[in-house]
């Protein structure tokens, strides 16, 4: 029994030495005071505005002095009322300042307030109420042991220990609190036109194939050539454009009301590097107590995109919405630029699919060959010949005179027929005619391979 008592006494003495050591070390370390950990469930009311309304909040963050004023139901920057403030941030600040609770009281007076970091505060926040009452909240040193900040408010002559989260409510600069623009959320299949001006060159994409200047049944997208003729857009290129446009995402805010010189540097000046206008269909559903109806409306939006090359040769893409002064980083800028500056015209000459035809008749000199739809679907040789024919691509055009006929292919569409003819031209190319197109240059090597497949 004596041994047990002796052991308890020794432990108490040892515990006292440790506690004294902690207190001494706390006072001589970077943290001015080290307090014991308190019960997290213990809450002490520090400040309560009750029904008073905060009309102004002032604080500094990263060497930026911020002043927010509240009137007519809106928050504004005191020195720049036109600045678009997102109410989310000042509302959070207002809520945390209206009623403040602490973990505990650490000093009943302010005699040694500098020991708690009040002479070099982590942050000072001032608020003014609608009744012109002013309060100053000072957040002092951080205590890493109890994970809290020392805190005081001008209306109370005490020092408190407060939760660390209070700083997070005021960790926002001016641009952090801006009301961001939003690009409409549009599915790629709902986009009807994309109209681009990139580096002074116009690009246009439409889903309207009316009056296309060639067989266009299989195409989803169209554009115009230099002569104003509506032509097909390569299927992959068209899909990449609508995909890149529909997935365009505004990133972090980079600036607001930037000067002309900076906008020029970012490719967003009066001679903007890229101007993109998007037209799309939007389905709107209306509900009432008895019925539900869907109406499709035609909508549009425009935005500008610029490129900036950093000193280390990194390319950054920026964007602005039409009628906005906010500059954003564009997350998928590289993919977007690549898509809208690519050669999008289709070079396919007769892009039929098996759903279009019933029979294909091929004439080579005096010889004639015929393939039914069933053969094309089920016979490997016929299928290969059909795929080669529908994969013929043009390499250019010419006004030169045609030579001898080398190949004639007639496509039986059931109620109609369409004919492709190929004529000798030079060693490298033949001249091909199809539908409304004439004088197309096609590689003679490609035509020779098709003939060899047929005659094999």
PDB file of N, CA and C in Angstrom, residues 290-352:
ATOM      1  N   UNK A 290     -52.556  20.857 -64.240  1.00  0.00           N
ATOM      2  CA  UNK A 290     -53.204  19.843 -65.053  1.00  0.00           C
ATOM      3  C   UNK A 290     -52.334  19.294 -66.174  1.00  0.00           C
ATOM      4  N   UNK A 291     -51.528  20.126 -66.770  1.00  0.00           N
ATOM      5  CA  UNK A 291     -50.759  19.689 -67.934  1.00  0.00           C
ATOM      6  C   UNK A 291     -49.295  20.079 -67.833  1.00  0.00           C
ATOM      7  N   UNK A 292     -48.510  19.426 -68.694  1.00  0.00           N
ATOM      8  CA  UNK A 292     -47.082  19.746 -68.810  1.00  0.00           C
ATOM      9  C   UNK A 292     -46.750  19.850 -70.293  1.00  0.00           C
ATOM     10  N   UNK A 293     -46.069  20.914 -70.662  1.00  0.00           N
ATOM     11  CA  UNK A 293     -45.766  21.118 -72.083  1.00  0.00           C
ATOM     12  C   UNK A 293     -44.314  21.534 -72.250  1.00  0.00           C
ATOM     13  N   UNK A 294     -43.720  21.122 -73.375  1.00  0.00           N
ATOM     14  CA  UNK A 294     -42.334  21.489 -73.688  1.00  0.00           C
ATOM     15  C   UNK A 294     -42.299  22.362 -74.926  1.00  0.00           C
ATOM     16  N   UNK A 295     -41.546  23.430 -74.821  1.00  0.00           N
ATOM     17  CA  UNK A 295     -41.394  24.357 -75.944  1.00  0.00           C
ATOM     18  C   UNK A 295     -39.906  24.533 -76.217  1.00  0.00           C
ATOM     19  N   UNK A 296     -39.517  24.468 -77.481  1.00  0.00           N
ATOM     20  CA  UNK A 296     -38.119  24.672 -77.856  1.00  0.00           C
ATOM     21  C   UNK A 296     -37.923  26.109 -78.312  1.00  0.00           C
ATOM     22  N   UNK A 297     -37.011  26.791 -77.653  1.00  0.00           N
ATOM     23  CA  UNK A 297     -36.719  28.179 -78.016  1.00  0.00           C
ATOM     24  C   UNK A 297     -35.315  28.272 -78.614  1.00  0.00           C
ATOM     25  N   UNK A 298     -35.104  29.280 -79.409  1.00  0.00           N
ATOM     26  CA  UNK A 298     -33.795  29.508 -80.017  1.00  0.00           C
ATOM     27  C   UNK A 298     -33.030  30.520 -79.172  1.00  0.00           C
ATOM     28  N   UNK A 299     -31.855  30.120 -78.701  1.00  0.00           N
ATOM     29  CA  UNK A 299     -31.029  30.957 -77.826  1.00  0.00           C
ATOM     30  C   UNK A 299     -29.650  31.158 -78.449  1.00  0.00           C
ATOM     31  N   UNK A 300     -28.927  32.141 -77.930  1.00  0.00           N
ATOM     32  CA  UNK A 300     -27.561  32.381 -78.426  1.00  0.00           C
ATOM     33  C   UNK A 300     -26.723  33.051 -77.350  1.00  0.00           C
ATOM     34  N   UNK A 301     -25.421  32.931 -77.480  1.00  0.00           N
ATOM     35  CA  UNK A 301     -24.493  33.649 -76.613  1.00  0.00           C
ATOM     36  C   UNK A 301     -23.178  33.826 -77.363  1.00  0.00           C
ATOM     37  N   UNK A 302     -22.408  34.817 -76.936  1.00  0.00           N
ATOM     38  CA  UNK A 302     -21.125  35.103 -77.588  1.00  0.00           C
ATOM     39  C   UNK A 302     -20.038  35.253 -76.525  1.00  0.00           C
ATOM     40  N   UNK A 303     -18.838  34.816 -76.870  1.00  0.00           N
ATOM     41  CA  UNK A 303     -17.712  35.041 -75.971  1.00  0.00           C
ATOM     42  C   UNK A 303     -16.442  35.211 -76.795  1.00  0.00           C
ATOM     43  N   UNK A 304     -15.451  35.822 -76.168  1.00  0.00           N
ATOM     44  CA  UNK A 304     -14.182  36.121 -76.819  1.00  0.00           C
ATOM     45  C   UNK A 304     -13.082  35.289 -76.177  1.00  0.00           C
ATOM     46  N   UNK A 305     -12.170  34.836 -76.995  1.00  0.00           N
ATOM     47  CA  UNK A 305     -11.072  34.010 -76.502  1.00  0.00           C
ATOM     48  C   UNK A 305      -9.750  34.565 -77.000  1.00  0.00           C
ATOM     49  N   UNK A 306      -8.770  34.636 -76.121  1.00  0.00           N
ATOM     50  CA  UNK A 306      -7.453  35.117 -76.498  1.00  0.00           C
ATOM     51  C   UNK A 306      -6.352  34.191 -76.028  1.00  0.00           C
ATOM     52  N   UNK A 307      -5.198  34.317 -76.627  1.00  0.00           N
ATOM     53  CA  UNK A 307      -4.021  33.509 -76.249  1.00  0.00           C
ATOM     54  C   UNK A 307      -2.920  34.427 -75.734  1.00  0.00           C
ATOM     55  N   UNK A 308      -2.238  33.954 -74.695  1.00  0.00           N
ATOM     56  CA  UNK A 308      -1.128  34.713 -74.124  1.00  0.00           C
ATOM     57  C   UNK A 308       0.030  33.752 -73.885  1.00  0.00           C
ATOM     58  N   UNK A 309       1.196  34.129 -74.318  1.00  0.00           N
ATOM     59  CA  UNK A 309       2.394  33.299 -74.128  1.00  0.00           C
ATOM     60  C   UNK A 309       3.238  33.885 -73.012  1.00  0.00           C
ATOM     61  N   UNK A 310       3.491  33.094 -71.986  1.00  0.00           N
ATOM     62  CA  UNK A 310       4.266  33.543 -70.837  1.00  0.00           C
ATOM     63  C   UNK A 310       5.755  33.568 -71.170  1.00  0.00           C
ATOM     64  N   UNK A 311       6.535  34.076 -70.232  1.00  0.00           N
ATOM     65  CA  UNK A 311       7.982  34.171 -70.446  1.00  0.00           C
ATOM     66  C   UNK A 311       8.631  32.802 -70.605  1.00  0.00           C
ATOM     67  N   UNK A 312       8.029  31.785 -69.987  1.00  0.00           N
ATOM     68  CA  UNK A 312       8.588  30.430 -70.124  1.00  0.00           C
ATOM     69  C   UNK A 312       7.904  29.651 -71.249  1.00  0.00           C
ATOM     70  N   UNK A 313       7.329  30.403 -72.209  1.00  0.00           N
ATOM     71  CA  UNK A 313       6.731  29.834 -73.433  1.00  0.00           C
ATOM     72  C   UNK A 313       5.503  28.964 -73.174  1.00  0.00           C
ATOM     73  N   UNK A 314       4.851  29.182 -72.062  1.00  0.00           N
ATOM     74  CA  UNK A 314       3.611  28.477 -71.784  1.00  0.00           C
ATOM     75  C   UNK A 314       2.447  29.285 -72.347  1.00  0.00           C
ATOM     76  N   UNK A 315       1.519  28.604 -73.016  1.00  0.00           N
ATOM     77  CA  UNK A 315       0.360  29.281 -73.596  1.00  0.00           C
ATOM     78  C   UNK A 315      -0.815  29.240 -72.628  1.00  0.00           C
ATOM     79  N   UNK A 316      -1.358  30.419 -72.320  1.00  0.00           N
ATOM     80  CA  UNK A 316      -2.512  30.533 -71.440  1.00  0.00           C
ATOM     81  C   UNK A 316      -3.658  31.107 -72.263  1.00  0.00           C
ATOM     82  N   UNK A 317      -4.849  30.564 -72.078  1.00  0.00           N
ATOM     83  CA  UNK A 317      -6.016  31.017 -72.821  1.00  0.00           C
ATOM     84  C   UNK A 317      -6.951  31.790 -71.894  1.00  0.00           C
ATOM     85  N   UNK A 318      -7.429  32.924 -72.391  1.00  0.00           N
ATOM     86  CA  UNK A 318      -8.333  33.765 -71.604  1.00  0.00           C
ATOM     87  C   UNK A 318      -9.649  33.924 -72.347  1.00  0.00           C
ATOM     88  N   UNK A 319     -10.695  34.256 -71.579  1.00  0.00           N
ATOM     89  CA  UNK A 319     -12.018  34.409 -72.190  1.00  0.00           C
ATOM     90  C   UNK A 319     -12.794  35.524 -71.509  1.00  0.00           C
ATOM     91  N   UNK A 320     -13.666  36.171 -72.287  1.00  0.00           N
ATOM     92  CA  UNK A 320     -14.604  37.167 -71.775  1.00  0.00           C
ATOM     93  C   UNK A 320     -15.953  36.931 -72.437  1.00  0.00           C
ATOM     94  N   UNK A 321     -17.018  37.062 -71.674  1.00  0.00           N
ATOM     95  CA  UNK A 321     -18.338  36.999 -72.270  1.00  0.00           C
ATOM     96  C   UNK A 321     -18.685  38.357 -72.863  1.00  0.00           C
ATOM     97  N   UNK A 322     -19.515  38.341 -73.863  1.00  0.00           N
ATOM     98  CA  UNK A 322     -19.959  39.587 -74.479  1.00  0.00           C
ATOM     99  C   UNK A 322     -20.625  40.462 -73.413  1.00  0.00           C
ATOM    100  N   UNK A 323     -20.307  41.750 -73.430  1.00  0.00           N
ATOM    101  CA  UNK A 323     -20.862  42.742 -72.499  1.00  0.00           C
ATOM    102  C   UNK A 323     -20.422  42.522 -71.047  1.00  0.00           C
ATOM    103  N   UNK A 324     -19.304  41.846 -70.854  1.00  0.00           N
ATOM    104  CA  UNK A 324     -18.761  41.654 -69.510  1.00  0.00           C
ATOM    105  C   UNK A 324     -17.364  42.257 -69.444  1.00  0.00           C
ATOM    106  N   UNK A 325     -16.970  42.718 -68.249  1.00  0.00           N
ATOM    107  CA  UNK A 325     -15.630  43.283 -68.045  1.00  0.00           C
ATOM    108  C   UNK A 325     -14.701  42.313 -67.325  1.00  0.00           C
ATOM    109  N   UNK A 326     -15.165  41.086 -67.125  1.00  0.00           N
ATOM    110  CA  UNK A 326     -14.379  40.115 -66.361  1.00  0.00           C
ATOM    111  C   UNK A 326     -13.583  39.220 -67.306  1.00  0.00           C
ATOM    112  N   UNK A 327     -12.297  39.072 -67.031  1.00  0.00           N
ATOM    113  CA  UNK A 327     -11.430  38.189 -67.807  1.00  0.00           C
ATOM    114  C   UNK A 327     -11.197  36.913 -67.003  1.00  0.00           C
ATOM    115  N   UNK A 328     -11.406  35.771 -67.667  1.00  0.00           N
ATOM    116  CA  UNK A 328     -11.249  34.473 -67.022  1.00  0.00           C
ATOM    117  C   UNK A 328     -10.154  33.668 -67.716  1.00  0.00           C
ATOM    118  N   UNK A 329      -9.583  32.740 -66.989  1.00  0.00           N
ATOM    119  CA  UNK A 329      -8.779  31.714 -67.646  1.00  0.00           C
ATOM    120  C   UNK A 329      -9.754  30.711 -68.260  1.00  0.00           C
ATOM    121  N   UNK A 330      -9.449  30.248 -69.467  1.00  0.00           N
ATOM    122  CA  UNK A 330     -10.308  29.289 -70.156  1.00  0.00           C
ATOM    123  C   UNK A 330      -9.697  27.904 -70.019  1.00  0.00           C
ATOM    124  N   UNK A 331     -10.446  26.980 -69.429  1.00  0.00           N
ATOM    125  CA  UNK A 331      -9.877  25.671 -69.089  1.00  0.00           C
ATOM    126  C   UNK A 331      -9.549  24.819 -70.315  1.00  0.00           C
ATOM    127  N   UNK A 332     -10.396  24.837 -71.331  1.00  0.00           N
ATOM    128  CA  UNK A 332     -10.152  23.965 -72.492  1.00  0.00           C
ATOM    129  C   UNK A 332      -9.786  24.790 -73.720  1.00  0.00           C
ATOM    130  N   UNK A 333      -9.042  25.868 -73.496  1.00  0.00           N
ATOM    131  CA  UNK A 333      -8.711  26.783 -74.579  1.00  0.00           C
ATOM    132  C   UNK A 333      -7.935  26.155 -75.717  1.00  0.00           C
ATOM    133  N   UNK A 334      -6.990  25.281 -75.399  1.00  0.00           N
ATOM    134  CA  UNK A 334      -6.171  24.664 -76.442  1.00  0.00           C
ATOM    135  C   UNK A 334      -7.036  23.817 -77.378  1.00  0.00           C
ATOM    136  N   UNK A 335      -7.920  22.999 -76.803  1.00  0.00           N
ATOM    137  CA  UNK A 335      -8.802  22.158 -77.620  1.00  0.00           C
ATOM    138  C   UNK A 335      -9.753  23.004 -78.458  1.00  0.00           C
ATOM    139  N   UNK A 336     -10.235  24.100 -77.873  1.00  0.00           N
ATOM    140  CA  UNK A 336     -11.158  24.976 -78.589  1.00  0.00           C
ATOM    141  C   UNK A 336     -10.479  25.632 -79.784  1.00  0.00           C
ATOM    142  N   UNK A 337      -9.276  26.182 -79.578  1.00  0.00           N
ATOM    143  CA  UNK A 337      -8.555  26.822 -80.672  1.00  0.00           C
ATOM    144  C   UNK A 337      -8.198  25.832 -81.767  1.00  0.00           C
ATOM    145  N   UNK A 338      -7.794  24.656 -81.363  1.00  0.00           N
ATOM    146  CA  UNK A 338      -7.435  23.631 -82.343  1.00  0.00           C
ATOM    147  C   UNK A 338      -8.641  23.280 -83.200  1.00  0.00           C
ATOM    148  N   UNK A 339      -9.818  23.191 -82.572  1.00  0.00           N
ATOM    149  CA  UNK A 339     -11.030  22.794 -83.295  1.00  0.00           C
ATOM    150  C   UNK A 339     -11.491  23.881 -84.268  1.00  0.00           C
ATOM    151  N   UNK A 340     -11.485  25.136 -83.824  1.00  0.00           N
ATOM    152  CA  UNK A 340     -12.055  26.200 -84.660  1.00  0.00           C
ATOM    153  C   UNK A 340     -11.080  26.710 -85.727  1.00  0.00           C
ATOM    154  N   UNK A 341      -9.823  26.289 -85.660  1.00  0.00           N
ATOM    155  CA  UNK A 341      -8.870  26.724 -86.684  1.00  0.00           C
ATOM    156  C   UNK A 341      -8.477  25.593 -87.630  1.00  0.00           C
ATOM    157  N   UNK A 342      -9.042  24.412 -87.428  1.00  0.00           N
ATOM    158  CA  UNK A 342      -8.711  23.274 -88.289  1.00  0.00           C
ATOM    159  C   UNK A 342      -9.404  23.401 -89.640  1.00  0.00           C
ATOM    160  N   UNK A 343      -8.885  22.682 -90.644  1.00  0.00           N
ATOM    161  CA  UNK A 343      -9.551  22.608 -91.939  1.00  0.00           C
ATOM    162  C   UNK A 343     -10.743  21.679 -91.765  1.00  0.00           C
ATOM    163  N   UNK A 344     -11.945  22.260 -91.811  1.00  0.00           N
ATOM    164  CA  UNK A 344     -13.124  21.461 -91.459  1.00  0.00           C
ATOM    165  C   UNK A 344     -13.892  20.933 -92.669  1.00  0.00           C
ATOM    166  N   UNK A 345     -13.546  21.386 -93.872  1.00  0.00           N
ATOM    167  CA  UNK A 345     -14.310  20.943 -95.039  1.00  0.00           C
ATOM    168  C   UNK A 345     -14.069  19.467 -95.316  1.00  0.00           C
ATOM    169  N   UNK A 346     -15.113  18.785 -95.784  1.00  0.00           N
ATOM    170  CA  UNK A 346     -14.997  17.365 -96.111  1.00  0.00           C
ATOM    171  C   UNK A 346     -14.487  17.206 -97.536  1.00  0.00           C
ATOM    172  N   UNK A 347     -13.576  16.267 -97.734  1.00  0.00           N
ATOM    173  CA  UNK A 347     -13.039  15.997 -99.069  1.00  0.00           C
ATOM    174  C   UNK A 347     -13.601  14.716 -99.682  1.00  0.00           C
ATOM    175  N   UNK A 348     -14.554  14.100 -98.983  1.00  0.00           N
ATOM    176  CA  UNK A 348     -15.176  12.896 -99.526  1.00  0.00           C
ATOM    177  C   UNK A 348     -15.999  13.240-100.766  1.00  0.00           C
ATOM    178  N   UNK A 349     -15.914  12.405-101.770  1.00  0.00           N
ATOM    179  CA  UNK A 349     -16.598  12.677-103.050  1.00  0.00           C
ATOM    180  C   UNK A 349     -18.006  12.077-103.080  1.00  0.00           C
ATOM    181  N   UNK A 350     -18.142  10.795-102.726  1.00  0.00           N
ATOM    182  CA  UNK A 350     -19.464  10.147-102.762  1.00  0.00           C
ATOM    183  C   UNK A 350     -19.667   9.332-101.488  1.00  0.00           C
ATOM    184  N   UNK A 351     -19.931   9.992-100.401  1.00  0.00           N
ATOM    185  CA  UNK A 351     -19.967   9.321 -99.087  1.00  0.00           C
ATOM    186  C   UNK A 351     -21.276   8.583 -98.803  1.00  0.00           C
ATOM    187  N   UNK A 352     -21.569   7.578 -99.590  1.00  0.00           N
ATOM    188  CA  UNK A 352     -22.777   6.793 -99.360  1.00  0.00           C
ATOM    189  C   UNK A 352     -22.588   5.831 -98.189  1.00  0.00           C
TER     190      UNK A 352
END
